[in-house]
Amino acid sequence: MLCVFDVNETLLDLAPMDALVGGPELRREWFGLAIHTVLTVTATGGYQDFAGIAGAAAVEIGARHGREVDLAKIGEGLRSLPAHPDVEAGLTRLRDGGHDVVALTNSPLATAEAQLQNSGLAPHFDRIFSAEQAGRLKPAPEPYRQVLDAYDVEPRAAVMIAAHDWDVAGAQAAGLRTALLARPGVRPLPGSPEPTYTISALTELAELLG
């Protein structure tokens, strides 16, 4: 099976960003605004660099709460996020089981490469893909299709693993199997088809895939 992983929040923990944006509530508000912008840009047929979206969202949240934002520190923080505790063991089990493991993120390719290198996860991945290469952000179909095309596999031979309901919905629409990684507070998207799998930790996935 071709295992396709989202990166931010799925593999990497955003909690260290709290100190840069003003605490966990503002961090969630910031990332929520960034994702809202991504969905709007994608729904209207456009493309914007995700790093730029994240920076603009941080500035906006700072302005709303009377805080100054250092964009250089925001960028540095995003490139230096740690992995969630279950990730390395989960990736190891998948690779030991003979599955191909790749990353697919909305972040620019250079950012994604730095993130996985700095977190120590890079050796677990066969390839890293960015929506930047497709010129559309997830959940548009093009980013998912570029991965399928690169491996020359049918959609049902791939599973998208994400801690984001919108990412799972996009992958489902592109025909992939899906695994919703239900980290704290994560629920399936109301009104959408159920994910193929719902897991609470990445270490569960290898057993489900066989």
Coordinates of N, CA and C in Angstrom, one line a residue:
M1 N 0.8 -1.2 0.0 CA 0.0 0.0 0.0 C 0.9 1.3 0.0
L2 N 0.5 2.2 -0.8 CA 1.2 3.5 -0.8 C 0.5 4.4 0.3
C3 N 1.3 4.7 1.4 CA 0.8 5.4 2.5 C 1.3 6.9 2.3
V4 N 0.3 7.8 2.2 CA 0.5 9.2 1.9 C 0.2 10.0 3.2
F5 N 1.2 10.7 3.7 CA 1.0 11.4 5.0 C 0.9 12.9 4.8
D6 N -0.1 13.5 5.4 CA 0.0 15.0 5.7 C 1.1 15.2 6.8
V7 N 1.5 16.4 6.9 CA 2.7 16.7 7.8 C 2.3 17.5 9.0
N8 N 1.8 18.7 8.9 CA 1.5 19.6 10.0 C 0.3 19.1 10.8
E9 N 0.5 18.9 12.1 CA -0.5 18.3 13.0 C -0.7 16.8 12.9
T10 N -0.5 16.3 11.7 CA -0.6 14.8 11.6 C 0.7 14.2 12.1
L11 N 1.8 14.6 11.6 CA 3.1 14.1 12.0 C 3.8 15.0 13.0
L12 N 3.7 16.3 12.8 CA 4.4 17.2 13.6 C 3.5 18.0 14.6
D13 N 3.9 18.2 15.8 CA 3.2 18.9 16.8 C 3.4 20.4 16.8
L14 N 2.2 21.1 16.6 CA 2.3 22.6 16.5 C 2.4 23.3 17.9
A15 N 2.3 22.5 19.0 CA 2.3 23.1 20.3 C 3.5 24.1 20.6
P16 N 4.7 23.8 20.1 CA 5.8 24.8 20.3 C 5.5 26.2 19.7
M17 N 4.6 26.3 18.8 CA 4.2 27.6 18.2 C 3.5 28.5 19.2
D18 N 3.0 27.9 20.3 CA 2.2 28.7 21.3 C 3.0 29.9 21.8
A19 N 4.3 29.7 22.0 CA 5.1 30.8 22.6 C 5.3 31.9 21.6
L20 N 5.1 31.6 20.3 CA 5.4 32.6 19.3 C 4.1 33.4 18.9
V21 N 2.9 32.8 19.1 CA 1.7 33.4 18.7 C 0.8 33.8 19.9
G22 N 1.2 33.5 21.1 CA 0.5 34.0 22.3 C -0.3 33.0 23.0
G23 N 0.0 31.7 22.9 CA -0.7 30.6 23.7 C -1.5 29.7 22.8
P24 N -1.9 28.6 23.4 CA -2.6 27.6 22.6 C -3.9 28.1 21.9
E25 N -4.7 28.9 22.6 CA -5.9 29.4 21.9 C -5.6 30.2 20.7
L26 N -4.6 31.1 20.8 CA -4.2 31.9 19.6 C -3.6 31.1 18.6
R27 N -2.8 30.1 19.0 CA -2.3 29.2 18.0 C -3.3 28.4 17.2
R28 N -4.4 28.0 17.9 CA -5.5 27.3 17.2 C -6.2 28.3 16.3
E29 N -6.4 29.5 16.8 CA -7.1 30.5 16.0 C -6.3 30.9 14.7
W30 N -5.0 31.0 14.9 CA -4.1 31.3 13.8 C -4.1 30.1 12.7
F31 N -3.9 28.9 13.2 CA -3.9 27.8 12.2 C -5.3 27.6 11.6
G32 N -6.3 27.8 12.3 CA -7.7 27.8 11.8 C -7.9 28.8 10.7
L33 N -7.4 30.0 10.9 CA -7.5 31.0 9.9 C -6.7 30.7 8.6
A34 N -5.5 30.1 8.8 CA -4.7 29.7 7.7 C -5.4 28.6 6.9
I35 N -6.0 27.7 7.6 CA -6.8 26.6 6.8 C -8.0 27.2 6.2
H36 N -8.7 28.1 6.8 CA -9.9 28.7 6.2 C -9.5 29.4 4.9
T37 N -8.3 30.1 5.0 CA -7.8 30.8 3.8 C -7.5 29.8 2.7
V38 N -6.8 28.7 3.0 CA -6.5 27.6 2.1 C -7.8 27.1 1.4
L39 N -8.8 26.8 2.2 CA -10.1 26.3 1.6 C -10.7 27.3 0.7
T40 N -10.7 28.6 1.1 CA -11.3 29.6 0.2 C -10.5 29.8 -1.1
V41 N -9.2 29.8 -1.0 CA -8.4 29.9 -2.2 C -8.6 28.8 -3.1
T42 N -8.7 27.6 -2.6 CA -8.9 26.4 -3.4 C -10.3 26.3 -4.0
A43 N -11.3 26.7 -3.2 CA -12.7 26.6 -3.7 C -12.9 27.6 -4.8
T44 N -12.1 28.7 -4.8 CA -12.3 29.7 -5.8 C -11.3 29.5 -7.0
G45 N -10.6 28.4 -7.0 CA -9.8 28.0 -8.2 C -8.5 28.6 -8.2
G46 N -8.0 29.2 -7.1 CA -6.7 29.9 -7.2 C -5.6 29.0 -6.5
Y47 N -4.4 29.6 -6.4 CA -3.3 29.0 -5.6 C -2.5 30.1 -5.0
Q48 N -2.2 29.9 -3.7 CA -1.3 30.8 -3.0 C -0.3 29.9 -2.2
D49 N 0.9 30.4 -2.1 CA 1.9 29.7 -1.3 C 1.5 29.6 0.1
F50 N 1.5 28.3 0.7 CA 1.0 28.1 2.0 C 1.8 28.9 3.1
A51 N 3.1 29.0 2.9 CA 4.0 29.7 3.8 C 3.5 31.2 3.9
G52 N 3.2 31.8 2.8 CA 2.6 33.1 2.7 C 1.3 33.2 3.4
I53 N 0.4 32.2 3.2 CA -0.9 32.2 3.9 C -0.7 32.1 5.4
A54 N 0.2 31.3 5.9 CA 0.4 31.1 7.3 C 1.0 32.4 7.9
G55 N 1.9 33.0 7.2 CA 2.4 34.3 7.7 C 1.4 35.4 7.8
A56 N 0.6 35.5 6.7 CA -0.5 36.5 6.7 C -1.5 36.3 7.8
A57 N -1.8 35.0 8.0 CA -2.8 34.7 9.1 C -2.2 35.0 10.5
A58 N -0.9 34.8 10.7 CA -0.3 35.1 11.9 C -0.3 36.6 12.2
V59 N -0.1 37.4 11.1 CA -0.1 38.9 11.3 C -1.5 39.3 11.6
E60 N -2.5 38.7 11.0 CA -3.9 39.1 11.2 C -4.3 38.7 12.7
I61 N -4.0 37.6 13.1 CA -4.3 37.2 14.5 C -3.6 38.1 15.5
G62 N -2.4 38.4 15.2 CA -1.6 39.4 16.1 C -2.3 40.7 16.1
A63 N -2.8 41.2 15.0 CA -3.5 42.5 15.0 C -4.8 42.4 15.8
R64 N -5.5 41.3 15.7 CA -6.8 41.2 16.4 C -6.6 41.2 17.9
H65 N -5.4 40.8 18.3 CA -5.2 40.7 19.8 C -4.1 41.6 20.3
G66 N -3.7 42.6 19.4 CA -2.8 43.6 19.8 C -1.4 43.1 20.1
R67 N -1.0 42.1 19.3 CA 0.4 41.5 19.5 C 1.2 41.7 18.2
E68 N 2.5 42.0 18.4 CA 3.4 42.0 17.3 C 3.8 40.6 16.9
V69 N 4.0 40.4 15.6 CA 4.4 39.0 15.2 C 5.7 39.1 14.4
D70 N 6.6 38.3 14.8 CA 7.9 38.2 14.1 C 7.8 37.1 13.1
L71 N 7.6 37.4 11.8 CA 7.4 36.4 10.8 C 8.6 35.5 10.6
A72 N 9.8 36.0 10.8 CA 11.0 35.2 10.7 C 11.0 34.1 11.8
K73 N 10.6 34.4 13.0 CA 10.5 33.4 14.0 C 9.3 32.4 13.8
I74 N 8.2 32.9 13.2 CA 7.2 32.0 12.8 C 7.7 30.9 11.8
G75 N 8.4 31.4 10.8 CA 8.9 30.5 9.8 C 9.9 29.5 10.4
E76 N 10.8 30.0 11.3 CA 11.8 29.2 11.9 C 11.1 28.1 12.8
G77 N 10.0 28.6 13.5 CA 9.3 27.7 14.4 C 8.6 26.6 13.6
L78 N 8.0 26.9 12.4 CA 7.4 25.9 11.6 C 8.4 24.9 11.1
R79 N 9.6 25.3 10.8 CA 10.6 24.4 10.2 C 11.2 23.5 11.3
S80 N 10.9 23.8 12.6 CA 11.6 23.1 13.7 C 10.6 22.3 14.6
L81 N 9.5 22.0 14.1 CA 8.5 21.3 14.9 C 8.9 19.9 15.3
P82 N 8.6 19.4 16.5 CA 8.9 18.0 16.8 C 7.8 17.1 16.3
A83 N 8.2 15.8 16.2 CA 7.2 14.8 15.8 C 6.3 14.4 17.0
H84 N 5.1 14.1 16.8 CA 4.2 13.5 17.8 C 4.9 12.2 18.3
P85 N 4.6 11.8 19.6 CA 5.3 10.7 20.2 C 5.0 9.3 19.4
D86 N 3.9 9.2 18.8 CA 3.5 7.9 18.1 C 4.1 7.8 16.7
V87 N 4.7 8.9 16.2 CA 4.9 8.9 14.7 C 6.1 8.0 14.3
E88 N 7.2 8.1 15.0 CA 8.4 7.3 14.5 C 8.1 5.8 14.6
A89 N 7.5 5.4 15.6 CA 7.2 3.9 15.7 C 6.2 3.5 14.7
G90 N 5.2 4.4 14.4 CA 4.2 4.1 13.4 C 4.8 4.0 12.0
L91 N 5.6 4.9 11.7 CA 6.3 4.9 10.4 C 7.2 3.7 10.2
T92 N 7.9 3.3 11.3 CA 8.8 2.2 11.2 C 8.0 0.9 11.0
R93 N 6.8 0.7 11.6 CA 6.0 -0.4 11.4 C 5.5 -0.5 10.0
L94 N 5.1 0.6 9.4 CA 4.6 0.6 8.1 C 5.7 0.2 7.1
R95 N 6.9 0.7 7.2 CA 8.0 0.4 6.3 C 8.4 -1.1 6.5
D96 N 8.4 -1.5 7.8 CA 8.8 -2.9 8.0 C 7.8 -3.9 7.4
G97 N 6.5 -3.4 7.3 CA 5.5 -4.2 6.7 C 5.5 -4.1 5.2
G98 N 6.4 -3.4 4.6 CA 6.6 -3.4 3.1 C 5.8 -2.3 2.4
H99 N 5.2 -1.4 3.2 CA 4.4 -0.3 2.6 C 5.4 0.9 2.1
D100 N 5.0 1.5 1.0 CA 5.7 2.7 0.6 C 5.2 3.9 1.5
V101 N 6.1 4.8 1.9 CA 5.7 5.9 2.8 C 6.1 7.2 2.2
V102 N 5.2 8.1 1.9 CA 5.5 9.4 1.3 C 4.8 10.5 2.1
A103 N 5.2 11.7 2.0 CA 4.6 12.8 2.6 C 4.0 13.7 1.5
L104 N 2.8 14.3 1.8 CA 2.1 15.2 0.9 C 1.6 16.4 1.7
T105 N 2.1 17.5 1.5 CA 1.8 18.7 2.4 C 1.5 19.9 1.5
N106 N 0.7 20.8 2.1 CA 0.5 22.1 1.5 C 1.7 23.0 1.6
S107 N 2.6 22.7 2.5 CA 3.8 23.6 2.7 C 4.6 23.5 1.5
P108 N 5.4 24.6 1.2 CA 6.4 24.6 0.1 C 7.3 23.4 0.3
L109 N 7.8 22.9 -0.8 CA 8.7 21.7 -0.8 C 9.9 21.9 0.1
A110 N 10.6 23.1 0.0 CA 11.7 23.3 0.8 C 11.4 23.3 2.3
T111 N 10.2 23.9 2.6 CA 9.8 23.9 4.0 C 9.6 22.5 4.5
A112 N 8.9 21.7 3.7 CA 8.6 20.3 4.1 C 9.8 19.5 4.3
E113 N 10.8 19.7 3.4 CA 12.0 18.9 3.5 C 12.8 19.3 4.8
A114 N 12.8 20.6 5.1 CA 13.4 21.1 6.4 C 12.7 20.5 7.6
Q115 N 11.3 20.5 7.5 CA 10.6 20.0 8.7 C 10.9 18.6 9.0
L116 N 10.9 17.8 8.0 CA 11.1 16.3 8.2 C 12.5 16.0 8.6
Q117 N 13.5 16.8 8.0 CA 14.9 16.6 8.4 C 15.1 17.1 9.8
N118 N 14.6 18.2 10.2 CA 14.8 18.7 11.6 C 14.1 17.9 12.6
S119 N 13.0 17.3 12.3 CA 12.2 16.4 13.2 C 12.8 15.0 13.3
G120 N 13.8 14.7 12.5 CA 14.3 13.4 12.5 C 13.5 12.3 11.7
L121 N 12.5 12.8 11.0 CA 11.6 11.8 10.3 C 12.0 11.5 8.9
A122 N 12.8 12.4 8.3 CA 13.2 12.3 6.9 C 13.6 10.8 6.4
P123 N 14.4 10.1 7.2 CA 14.8 8.8 6.8 C 13.7 7.8 6.6
H124 N 12.5 8.1 7.2 CA 11.4 7.2 7.1 C 10.6 7.3 5.8
F125 N 10.9 8.3 5.0 CA 10.1 8.7 3.9 C 10.8 8.3 2.6
D126 N 10.1 7.7 1.7 CA 10.6 7.4 0.3 C 10.7 8.7 -0.5
R127 N 9.6 9.5 -0.4 CA 9.6 10.8 -1.2 C 8.8 11.8 -0.4
I128 N 9.0 13.1 -0.7 CA 8.2 14.2 -0.1 C 7.6 15.0 -1.3
F129 N 6.3 15.1 -1.2 CA 5.6 15.9 -2.2 C 4.9 17.1 -1.6
S130 N 4.9 18.2 -2.4 CA 4.2 19.4 -2.0 C 3.2 19.8 -3.0
A131 N 2.1 20.4 -2.5 CA 1.0 20.9 -3.3 C 1.6 22.0 -4.2
E132 N 2.7 22.6 -3.8 CA 3.3 23.6 -4.6 C 3.7 23.1 -6.0
Q133 N 4.1 21.8 -6.1 CA 4.4 21.2 -7.3 C 3.2 21.0 -8.3
A134 N 2.0 20.9 -7.7 CA 0.8 20.7 -8.5 C 0.2 22.0 -8.8
G135 N 0.6 23.1 -8.1 CA 0.0 24.4 -8.4 C -1.5 24.5 -7.8
R136 N -1.9 23.6 -6.9 CA -3.1 23.7 -6.2 C -2.9 23.2 -4.8
L137 N -3.7 23.7 -3.9 CA -3.6 23.3 -2.5 C -4.6 22.2 -2.2
K138 N -4.2 21.2 -1.4 CA -5.2 20.3 -0.9 C -6.3 21.1 -0.2
P139 N -7.6 20.7 -0.3 CA -8.1 19.5 -0.8 C -8.5 19.4 -2.3
A140 N -7.9 20.2 -3.1 CA -8.1 20.1 -4.6 C -7.6 18.7 -5.0
P141 N -8.0 18.1 -6.1 CA -7.6 16.8 -6.4 C -6.2 16.7 -7.0
E142 N -5.6 17.8 -7.5 CA -4.3 17.7 -8.2 C -3.2 17.3 -7.3
P143 N -3.1 17.7 -6.0 CA -2.0 17.3 -5.2 C -2.0 15.8 -5.0
Y144 N -3.2 15.2 -4.7 CA -3.3 13.8 -4.5 C -2.9 13.0 -5.8
R145 N -3.4 13.5 -6.9 CA -3.2 12.8 -8.2 C -1.7 12.8 -8.6
Q146 N -1.0 13.9 -8.2 CA 0.5 13.9 -8.5 C 1.2 12.8 -7.9
V147 N 0.8 12.4 -6.6 CA 1.4 11.3 -5.9 C 1.0 10.0 -6.6
L148 N -0.2 9.8 -7.0 CA -0.7 8.6 -7.7 C 0.1 8.4 -9.0
D149 N 0.2 9.5 -9.7 CA 0.9 9.5 -11.0 C 2.4 9.2 -10.9
A150 N 3.0 9.7 -9.8 CA 4.4 9.5 -9.6 C 4.7 8.0 -9.3
Y151 N 3.7 7.3 -8.7 CA 3.9 5.9 -8.3 C 3.2 5.0 -9.3
D152 N 2.4 5.6 -10.2 CA 1.7 4.8 -11.3 C 0.8 3.8 -10.6
V153 N 0.0 4.2 -9.6 CA -1.0 3.4 -8.9 C -2.4 3.9 -9.0
E154 N -3.3 3.0 -8.9 CA -4.7 3.4 -8.9 C -5.0 4.0 -7.5
P155 N -6.0 4.9 -7.4 CA -6.3 5.5 -6.1 C -6.6 4.6 -5.0
R156 N -7.2 3.4 -5.2 CA -7.5 2.5 -4.1 C -6.3 1.7 -3.6
A157 N -5.2 1.9 -4.3 CA -3.9 1.3 -3.9 C -3.1 2.3 -2.9
A158 N -3.8 3.4 -2.6 CA -3.1 4.4 -1.7 C -4.1 4.8 -0.6
V159 N -3.5 5.1 0.5 CA -4.3 5.6 1.7 C -3.7 6.9 2.1
M160 N -4.5 7.9 2.3 CA -4.1 9.2 2.8 C -4.4 9.3 4.3
I161 N -3.3 9.6 5.0 CA -3.4 9.7 6.5 C -3.3 11.1 6.9
A162 N -4.3 11.6 7.6 CA -4.3 13.0 8.0 C -5.1 13.2 9.3
A163 N -4.7 14.2 10.0 CA -5.4 14.6 11.3 C -6.4 15.8 10.9
H164 N -6.7 15.9 9.7 CA -7.6 17.0 9.2 C -8.8 16.4 8.4
D165 N -10.0 16.8 8.9 CA -11.2 16.2 8.2 C -11.2 16.7 6.7
W166 N -10.8 17.9 6.4 CA -10.9 18.4 5.1 C -9.9 17.7 4.1
D167 N -8.8 17.3 4.7 CA -7.8 16.6 3.9 C -8.3 15.2 3.6
V168 N -8.9 14.6 4.6 CA -9.5 13.3 4.3 C -10.6 13.3 3.3
A169 N -11.4 14.4 3.4 CA -12.5 14.6 2.4 C -11.9 14.8 1.0
G170 N -10.8 15.5 0.9 CA -10.2 15.7 -0.5 C -9.7 14.5 -1.0
A171 N -9.0 13.7 -0.2 CA -8.5 12.4 -0.7 C -9.6 11.4 -1.1
Q172 N -10.7 11.4 -0.3 CA -11.8 10.6 -0.6 C -12.4 10.9 -2.0
A173 N -12.5 12.2 -2.2 CA -13.0 12.7 -3.5 C -12.1 12.3 -4.7
A174 N -10.8 12.2 -4.4 CA -9.9 11.8 -5.4 C -9.8 10.3 -5.6
G175 N -10.5 9.5 -4.7 CA -10.6 8.1 -4.9 C -9.7 7.3 -4.0
L176 N -8.9 8.0 -3.1 CA -8.0 7.3 -2.2 C -8.7 6.7 -1.0
R177 N -8.1 5.6 -0.5 CA -8.5 5.2 0.9 C -8.1 6.3 1.8
T178 N -8.7 6.3 3.0 CA -8.3 7.4 4.0 C -8.2 6.8 5.4
A179 N -7.3 7.5 6.2 CA -7.2 7.2 7.6 C -7.2 8.5 8.3
L180 N -8.3 8.7 9.1 CA -8.4 9.9 9.9 C -7.6 9.6 11.2
L181 N -6.6 10.4 11.5 CA -5.8 10.3 12.7 C -6.5 11.2 13.7
A182 N -7.2 10.6 14.6 CA -8.1 11.3 15.5 C -7.3 11.8 16.7
R183 N -6.4 12.7 16.5 CA -5.7 13.3 17.7 C -6.8 14.1 18.5
P184 N -6.4 14.5 19.7 CA -7.4 15.2 20.6 C -8.1 16.3 19.9
G185 N -9.5 16.2 19.9 CA -10.3 17.3 19.3 C -10.6 17.0 17.8
V186 N -10.0 16.0 17.2 CA -10.3 15.7 15.8 C -11.5 14.8 15.6
R187 N -12.4 15.1 14.8 CA -13.6 14.4 14.5 C -13.8 14.3 13.0
P188 N -14.5 13.2 12.5 CA -14.8 13.2 11.1 C -15.7 14.4 10.7
L189 N -15.5 14.8 9.4 CA -16.3 15.9 8.9 C -17.8 15.6 8.8
P190 N -18.6 16.4 9.4 CA -20.1 16.1 9.4 C -20.6 16.0 7.9
G191 N -21.4 15.0 7.6 CA -22.0 15.0 6.3 C -21.1 14.4 5.2
S192 N -19.9 14.0 5.6 CA -19.0 13.4 4.6 C -19.0 11.9 4.8
P193 N -18.6 11.1 3.8 CA -18.4 9.7 4.0 C -17.4 9.4 5.1
E194 N -17.7 8.3 5.7 CA -16.8 7.9 6.8 C -15.4 7.6 6.2
P195 N -14.3 7.9 6.9 CA -13.0 7.5 6.5 C -12.9 6.0 6.4
T196 N -12.0 5.5 5.6 CA -11.8 4.0 5.5 C -11.4 3.5 6.9
Y197 N -10.5 4.2 7.5 CA -10.0 3.9 8.9 C -10.1 5.1 9.8
T198 N -10.4 4.9 11.0 CA -10.2 6.0 12.0 C -9.3 5.5 13.1
I199 N -8.2 6.1 13.4 CA -7.2 5.6 14.3 C -6.9 6.7 15.3
S200 N -6.5 6.3 16.5 CA -6.2 7.3 17.6 C -4.7 7.5 17.7
A201 N -3.9 6.6 17.1 CA -2.4 6.7 17.1 C -1.9 6.1 15.8
L202 N -0.8 6.6 15.3 CA -0.3 6.1 14.1 C 0.2 4.7 14.2
T203 N 0.5 4.3 15.4 CA 1.0 2.9 15.5 C -0.1 1.9 15.2
E204 N -1.3 2.3 15.1 CA -2.4 1.3 14.9 C -2.5 1.0 13.4
L205 N -2.0 1.8 12.5 CA -2.3 1.7 11.1 C -1.7 0.5 10.4
A206 N -0.5 0.1 10.8 CA 0.2 -1.0 10.1 C -0.6 -2.3 10.3
E207 N -1.2 -2.4 11.5 CA -2.0 -3.6 11.8 C -3.3 -3.7 11.0
L208 N -3.9 -2.5 10.7 CA -5.1 -2.4 9.9 C -4.8 -2.7 8.5
L209 N -3.7 -2.3 8.0 CA -3.3 -2.5 6.6 C -2.8 -3.9 6.3
G210 N -2.4 -4.5 7.3 CA -1.9 -5.9 7.1 C -0.5 -6.0 6.5

